[in-house]
mmCIF file of C-alpha atoms in Angstrom:
data_model
loop_
_atom_site.group_PDB
_atom_site.id
_atom_site.type_symbol
_atom_site.label_atom_id
_atom_site.label_comp_id
_atom_site.label_asym_id
_atom_site.label_seq_id
_atom_site.Cartn_x
_atom_site.Cartn_y
_atom_site.Cartn_z
ATOM 1 C CA MET A 319 0.000 0.000 0.000
ATOM 2 C CA GLU A 320 1.177 3.518 -0.753
ATOM 3 C CA SER A 321 2.428 5.218 2.405
ATOM 4 C CA ASN A 322 1.564 8.680 3.677
ATOM 5 C CA ARG A 323 4.086 10.496 5.871
ATOM 6 C CA ARG A 324 1.208 12.419 7.423
ATOM 7 C CA TYR A 325 0.277 9.323 9.409
ATOM 8 C CA ALA A 326 2.830 8.195 11.997
ATOM 9 C CA VAL A 327 3.044 5.145 14.227
ATOM 10 C CA TRP A 328 4.425 5.661 17.748
ATOM 11 C CA LEU A 329 7.100 3.107 18.642
ATOM 12 C CA SER A 330 8.451 2.430 22.132
ATOM 13 C CA GLY A 331 11.184 -0.025 21.176
ATOM 14 C CA PRO A 332 13.146 -1.314 18.167
ATOM 15 C CA ASN A 333 10.475 -3.791 17.036
ATOM 16 C CA VAL A 334 11.211 -4.719 13.427
ATOM 17 C CA ALA A 335 7.939 -6.577 12.834
ATOM 18 C CA VAL A 336 5.775 -3.699 14.075
ATOM 19 C CA ALA A 337 7.608 -1.273 11.789
ATOM 20 C CA GLU A 338 7.151 -3.599 8.829
ATOM 21 C CA MET A 339 3.441 -4.031 9.575
ATOM 22 C CA ALA A 340 2.980 -0.262 9.920
ATOM 23 C CA ARG A 341 4.636 0.312 6.547
ATOM 24 C CA GLN A 342 2.560 -2.496 5.026
ATOM 25 C CA VAL A 343 -0.661 -0.877 6.263
ATOM 26 C CA GLY A 344 0.296 2.519 4.824
ATOM 27 C CA TYR A 345 1.944 4.524 7.598
ATOM 28 C CA GLY A 346 4.657 6.799 6.269
ATOM 29 C CA ALA A 347 6.407 7.912 9.448
ATOM 30 C CA ALA A 348 7.490 6.584 12.828
ATOM 31 C CA VAL A 349 7.874 8.451 16.104
ATOM 32 C CA LEU A 350 10.595 6.827 18.197
ATOM 33 C CA ASP A 351 9.885 7.476 21.883
ATOM 34 C CA ILE A 352 13.493 7.404 22.992
ATOM 35 C CA GLU A 353 12.617 9.481 26.056
ATOM 36 C CA HIS A 354 10.297 6.878 27.596
ATOM 37 C CA GLY A 355 10.995 3.761 25.533
ATOM 38 C CA THR A 356 13.543 0.947 25.527
ATOM 39 C CA PHE A 357 15.924 2.225 22.862
ATOM 40 C CA ASP A 358 19.658 2.236 23.491
ATOM 41 C CA LEU A 359 22.335 3.715 21.255
ATOM 42 C CA ALA A 360 23.253 0.432 19.581
ATOM 43 C CA ALA A 361 19.600 -0.274 18.765
ATOM 44 C CA LEU A 362 19.043 3.239 17.406
ATOM 45 C CA GLU A 363 22.154 3.029 15.225
ATOM 46 C CA ARG A 364 20.657 -0.040 13.507
ATOM 47 C CA TYR A 365 16.938 0.714 13.717
ATOM 48 C CA ILE A 366 16.891 4.226 12.222
ATOM 49 C CA PRO A 367 18.477 3.207 8.895
ATOM 50 C CA PHE A 368 16.202 0.155 8.790
ATOM 51 C CA LEU A 369 13.096 2.337 9.152
ATOM 52 C CA LYS A 370 14.299 4.664 6.417
ATOM 53 C CA ALA A 371 15.146 1.736 4.156
ATOM 54 C CA ILE A 372 11.553 0.447 4.315
ATOM 55 C CA GLY A 373 10.200 3.912 3.565
ATOM 56 C CA LEU A 374 9.336 5.429 6.939
ATOM 57 C CA GLU A 375 10.264 8.990 7.871
ATOM 58 C CA VAL A 376 11.955 8.924 11.275
ATOM 59 C CA ILE A 377 10.933 11.339 14.029
ATOM 60 C CA ALA A 378 13.240 10.822 17.000
ATOM 61 C CA LYS A 379 11.770 12.065 20.282
ATOM 62 C CA VAL A 380 15.105 12.272 22.009
ATOM 63 C CA LEU A 381 16.067 11.509 25.582
ATOM 64 C CA GLY A 382 16.165 15.131 26.707
ATOM 65 C CA PRO A 383 16.965 18.747 25.777
ATOM 66 C CA GLU A 384 20.702 18.172 25.599
ATOM 67 C CA ARG A 385 23.409 18.228 22.940
ATOM 68 C CA GLY A 386 24.304 14.514 23.055
ATOM 69 C CA PRO A 387 20.897 12.934 22.407
ATOM 70 C CA ILE A 388 20.029 15.479 19.701
ATOM 71 C CA GLN A 389 23.274 15.070 17.776
ATOM 72 C CA GLN A 390 23.305 11.278 18.122
ATOM 73 C CA ALA A 391 19.803 10.942 16.641
ATOM 74 C CA LEU A 392 20.774 13.146 13.688
ATOM 75 C CA ASP A 393 24.090 11.363 13.197
ATOM 76 C CA PHE A 394 22.233 8.036 13.054
ATOM 77 C CA GLY A 395 20.059 9.449 10.268
ATOM 78 C CA ALA A 396 16.845 10.724 11.892
ATOM 79 C CA ASP A 397 14.822 13.030 9.673
ATOM 80 C CA ILE A 398 13.352 15.019 12.577
ATOM 81 C CA VAL A 399 14.432 15.474 16.181
ATOM 82 C CA ALA A 400 11.649 16.265 18.640
ATOM 83 C CA ILE A 401 13.110 17.816 21.782
ATOM 84 C CA PRO A 402 11.135 17.294 25.016
ATOM 85 C CA HIS A 403 10.933 19.595 28.036
ATOM 86 C CA VAL A 404 11.644 22.883 26.307
ATOM 87 C CA GLU A 405 10.872 25.442 28.984
ATOM 88 C CA ASN A 406 10.596 28.738 27.081
ATOM 89 C CA ALA A 407 11.971 30.655 24.111
ATOM 90 C CA PRO A 408 15.501 31.268 25.505
ATOM 91 C CA HIS A 409 15.775 27.589 26.387
ATOM 92 C CA ALA A 410 14.513 26.671 22.918
ATOM 93 C CA ALA A 411 17.142 28.894 21.330
ATOM 94 C CA THR A 412 19.889 27.058 23.199
ATOM 95 C CA VAL A 413 18.792 23.456 22.670
ATOM 96 C CA THR A 414 17.522 23.703 19.088
ATOM 97 C CA ALA A 415 20.904 25.143 18.094
ATOM 98 C CA PHE A 416 22.348 21.657 18.673
ATOM 99 C CA ALA A 417 20.398 20.482 15.619
ATOM 100 C CA LYS A 418 21.889 23.023 13.157
ATOM 101 C CA PHE A 419 25.477 23.611 12.106
ATOM 102 C CA PRO A 420 27.307 26.925 12.582
ATOM 103 C CA PRO A 421 26.767 29.716 11.846
ATOM 104 C CA ARG A 422 23.048 28.925 12.061
ATOM 105 C CA GLY A 423 23.390 26.762 15.178
ATOM 106 C CA ASP A 424 25.895 24.782 17.211
ATOM 107 C CA ARG A 425 25.748 21.179 15.933
ATOM 108 C CA SER A 426 29.036 19.290 15.888
ATOM 109 C CA PHE A 427 30.188 17.445 12.761
ATOM 110 C CA ALA A 428 30.606 13.664 12.771
ATOM 111 C CA GLY A 429 32.084 11.980 9.711
ATOM 112 C CA GLY A 430 29.724 9.024 9.842
ATOM 113 C CA ARG A 431 26.591 7.833 8.078
ATOM 114 C CA THR A 432 25.124 11.215 7.135
ATOM 115 C CA ALA A 433 28.441 12.290 5.621
ATOM 116 C CA ALA A 434 28.845 8.977 3.745
ATOM 117 C CA TYR A 435 31.699 8.158 6.169
ATOM 118 C CA GLY A 436 33.870 10.876 4.757
ATOM 119 C CA GLY A 437 34.422 14.611 4.815
ATOM 120 C CA PHE A 438 32.000 17.432 4.180
ATOM 121 C CA THR A 439 31.495 20.630 2.231
ATOM 122 C CA ASP A 440 29.644 23.883 2.739
ATOM 123 C CA GLU A 441 26.921 22.550 0.434
ATOM 124 C CA TRP A 442 26.553 19.425 2.587
ATOM 125 C CA VAL A 443 26.137 21.611 5.677
ATOM 126 C CA ARG A 444 23.412 23.626 3.973
ATOM 127 C CA ASP A 445 21.668 20.448 2.816
ATOM 128 C CA GLN A 446 21.775 18.930 6.296
ATOM 129 C CA ASP A 447 20.360 22.057 7.891
ATOM 130 C CA ARG A 448 17.560 22.111 5.331
ATOM 131 C CA GLN A 449 16.748 18.411 5.172
ATOM 132 C CA THR A 450 16.918 17.484 8.863
ATOM 133 C CA ARG A 451 14.299 19.216 10.950
ATOM 134 C CA CYS A 452 14.155 20.303 14.566
ATOM 135 C CA TYR A 453 10.867 20.367 16.488
ATOM 136 C CA PRO A 454 10.885 21.561 20.101
ATOM 137 C CA MET A 455 8.067 19.942 22.036
ATOM 138 C CA ILE A 456 5.406 22.285 23.363
ATOM 139 C CA GLU A 457 4.531 20.646 26.657
ATOM 140 C CA ASP A 458 5.516 23.247 29.227
ATOM 141 C CA ALA A 459 3.545 26.278 30.408
ATOM 142 C CA GLY A 460 6.437 28.589 29.550
ATOM 143 C CA ALA A 461 6.734 27.123 26.059
ATOM 144 C CA ILE A 462 3.111 27.726 25.092
ATOM 145 C CA GLU A 463 3.184 31.211 26.591
ATOM 146 C CA GLN A 464 6.144 32.008 24.304
ATOM 147 C CA ILE A 465 5.073 29.892 21.337
ATOM 148 C CA GLU A 466 5.354 32.732 18.826
ATOM 149 C CA ASP A 467 8.929 33.507 19.901
ATOM 150 C CA ILE A 468 9.863 29.816 19.717
ATOM 151 C CA LEU A 469 8.448 29.462 16.218
ATOM 152 C CA ALA A 470 10.329 32.577 15.121
ATOM 153 C CA LEU A 471 13.702 30.944 15.836
ATOM 154 C CA ASP A 472 15.753 30.111 12.750
ATOM 155 C CA THR A 473 16.773 26.802 14.339
ATOM 156 C CA VAL A 474 13.135 25.715 14.728
ATOM 157 C CA ASP A 475 11.515 24.021 11.720
ATOM 158 C CA GLY A 476 8.200 23.169 13.408
ATOM 159 C CA VAL A 477 6.747 22.041 16.725
ATOM 160 C CA PHE A 478 5.664 18.759 18.296
ATOM 161 C CA ILE A 479 2.807 19.056 20.787
ATOM 162 C CA GLY A 480 2.880 17.085 24.054
ATOM 163 C CA PRO A 481 -0.750 17.296 25.250
ATOM 164 C CA SER A 482 -0.412 15.172 28.399
ATOM 165 C CA ASP A 483 2.484 17.048 29.957
ATOM 166 C CA LEU A 484 1.021 20.347 28.782
ATOM 167 C CA SER A 485 -2.229 19.668 30.647
ATOM 168 C CA LEU A 486 -0.340 18.776 33.834
ATOM 169 C CA ARG A 487 1.867 21.848 33.594
ATOM 170 C CA ARG A 488 -1.108 24.107 32.908
ATOM 171 C CA ASP A 489 -2.713 22.934 36.184
ATOM 172 C CA ARG A 490 -5.545 21.022 34.499
ATOM 173 C CA GLY A 491 -4.452 17.692 35.902
ATOM 174 C CA ALA A 492 -4.421 14.514 33.842
ATOM 175 C CA TYR A 493 -5.021 15.127 30.154
ATOM 176 C CA SER A 494 -8.699 14.434 29.424
ATOM 177 C CA ARG A 495 -9.338 16.377 26.209
ATOM 178 C CA THR A 496 -11.135 19.253 27.906
ATOM 179 C CA ASP A 497 -12.047 22.567 26.327
ATOM 180 C CA GLY A 498 -8.904 24.004 27.914
ATOM 181 C CA ASP A 499 -6.781 21.310 26.310
ATOM 182 C CA PHE A 500 -8.219 21.975 22.861
ATOM 183 C CA ALA A 501 -7.858 25.724 23.374
ATOM 184 C CA ASP A 502 -4.125 25.190 23.927
ATOM 185 C CA LEU A 503 -3.910 22.989 20.834
ATOM 186 C CA ALA A 504 -5.720 25.635 18.802
ATOM 187 C CA ARG A 505 -3.349 28.346 20.023
ATOM 188 C CA ILE A 506 -0.329 26.312 18.956
ATOM 189 C CA ALA A 507 -1.874 25.442 15.585
ATOM 190 C CA SER A 508 -2.692 29.093 14.944
ATOM 191 C CA ALA A 509 0.817 30.245 15.852
ATOM 192 C CA ALA A 510 2.369 27.578 13.610
ATOM 193 C CA ARG A 511 0.114 28.600 10.727
ATOM 194 C CA ALA A 512 1.088 32.255 11.192
ATOM 195 C CA ALA A 513 4.781 31.295 11.195
ATOM 196 C CA ASP A 514 4.249 29.014 8.174
ATOM 197 C CA LYS A 515 5.818 26.093 10.042
ATOM 198 C CA PRO A 516 4.476 22.545 10.482
ATOM 199 C CA TRP A 517 3.186 20.982 13.683
ATOM 200 C CA LEU A 518 2.702 17.409 14.831
ATOM 201 C CA LEU A 519 0.082 16.078 17.231
ATOM 202 C CA PRO A 520 -0.229 12.707 18.973
ATOM 203 C CA ALA A 521 -3.869 12.058 18.033
ATOM 204 C CA TRP A 522 -5.125 8.927 19.751
ATOM 205 C CA SER A 523 -8.846 9.712 19.917
ATOM 206 C CA SER A 524 -11.304 10.495 17.134
ATOM 207 C CA ALA A 525 -11.710 14.011 18.545
ATOM 208 C CA GLU A 526 -7.955 14.646 18.330
ATOM 209 C CA LYS A 527 -7.766 13.210 14.829
ATOM 210 C CA ARG A 528 -10.597 15.478 13.660
ATOM 211 C CA PHE A 529 -8.958 18.471 15.335
ATOM 212 C CA ALA A 530 -5.625 17.742 13.671
ATOM 213 C CA VAL A 531 -7.187 17.415 10.227
ATOM 214 C CA GLU A 532 -9.414 20.466 10.586
ATOM 215 C CA HIS A 533 -6.567 22.656 11.906
ATOM 216 C CA GLY A 534 -4.010 21.617 9.304
ATOM 217 C CA ALA A 535 -1.570 19.399 11.190
ATOM 218 C CA ASP A 536 1.360 18.389 9.015
ATOM 219 C CA GLN A 537 1.626 15.028 10.769
ATOM 220 C CA MET A 538 -0.329 12.976 13.285
ATOM 221 C CA ALA A 539 0.863 10.094 15.436
ATOM 222 C CA VAL A 540 -2.364 8.104 15.290
ATOM 223 C CA VAL A 541 -1.578 4.864 17.130
ATOM 224 C CA MET A 542 0.847 3.715 19.817
ATOM 225 C CA GLU A 543 2.613 0.383 19.516
ATOM 226 C CA HIS A 544 1.563 -0.650 23.022
ATOM 227 C CA GLY A 545 -1.963 0.661 22.549
ATOM 228 C CA ALA A 546 -2.392 -1.347 19.360
ATOM 229 C CA LEU A 547 -1.164 -4.500 21.088
ATOM 230 C CA LEU A 548 -3.456 -3.927 24.066
ATOM 231 C CA ALA A 549 -6.449 -3.324 21.785
ATOM 232 C CA GLY A 550 -5.766 -6.551 19.866
ATOM 233 C CA LEU A 551 -5.260 -8.611 23.020
ATOM 234 C CA THR A 552 -8.376 -7.130 24.605
ATOM 235 C CA ALA A 553 -10.560 -7.788 21.560
ATOM 236 C CA ALA A 554 -9.433 -11.418 21.230
ATOM 237 C CA HIS A 555 -9.916 -12.048 24.951
ATOM 238 C CA ALA A 556 -13.365 -10.436 24.961
ATOM 239 C CA GLU A 557 -14.437 -12.509 21.963
ATOM 240 C CA ILE A 558 -13.404 -15.887 23.359
ATOM 241 C CA PHE A 559 -14.709 -15.008 26.837
ATOM 242 C CA ASP A 560 -18.121 -14.181 25.348
ATOM 243 C CA ILE A 561 -18.172 -17.375 23.263
ATOM 244 C CA ASP A 562 -17.164 -19.448 26.286
ATOM 245 C CA ARG A 563 -19.768 -17.771 28.513
ATOM 246 C CA ARG A 564 -22.571 -18.322 25.982
ATOM 247 C CA SER A 565 -21.521 -21.922 25.527
ATOM 248 C CA THR A 566 -21.589 -22.509 29.269
ATOM 249 C CA LEU A 567 -25.027 -20.916 29.600
ATOM 250 C CA THR A 568 -26.503 -23.095 26.835
ATOM 251 C CA GLY A 569 -24.700 -26.218 27.951
ATOM 252 C CA SER A 570 -23.255 -26.813 24.492
ATOM 253 C CA ASN A 571 -19.792 -27.611 25.845
ATOM 254 C CA ALA A 572 -21.012 -30.531 27.916
#
């Protein structure tokens, strides 16, 4: 099936079969939850090129807002780095600089995969800065309050929304898709549209999916690996439990 990079699968570990099934179904991108998942550096070094080889765009949600995790994900070949826990615009300016080479940013050169294991040129630097994208995550109260300033940064190519943490940090408690939650999402979407930069939303529910489509999201993470497994296990268990119960009630298993 033809893939669409607009639809992303959320992966929590380097599961080859899940990635292959996602690509087979038609997903065109994968969010790697390095921050909360089970990825280590050796797995990422192998898994990222595998995902790209089967046709999935790679969005690496890195371990934290630090130089090392950002540069490692890009050196391994990630198309996009999503940086969690960006506190405000000054913080965004510092950490997103690690994703772009000087003079635009402060990324360090590594003569590995992205440089074809050789040297580099000024043209290569420009191509890397253009082709690899940096998305600070908007999941902190300070980040949404300064969203316009964050989007104005030359080192920021778009934003990745973190609704759950954003709800907690905006004193709404656990994320439950309230009017306040959707008001925050709308504010971010509007700011991104005004800046002419893309935004990505984890859209698990039908309401979030509709919101993302109606407000022009560039990409949506529409299913989690663990959620898909739980849904499949639950459905199979519910089916056999119901069949077994009905059989017991009618005495047909005697």
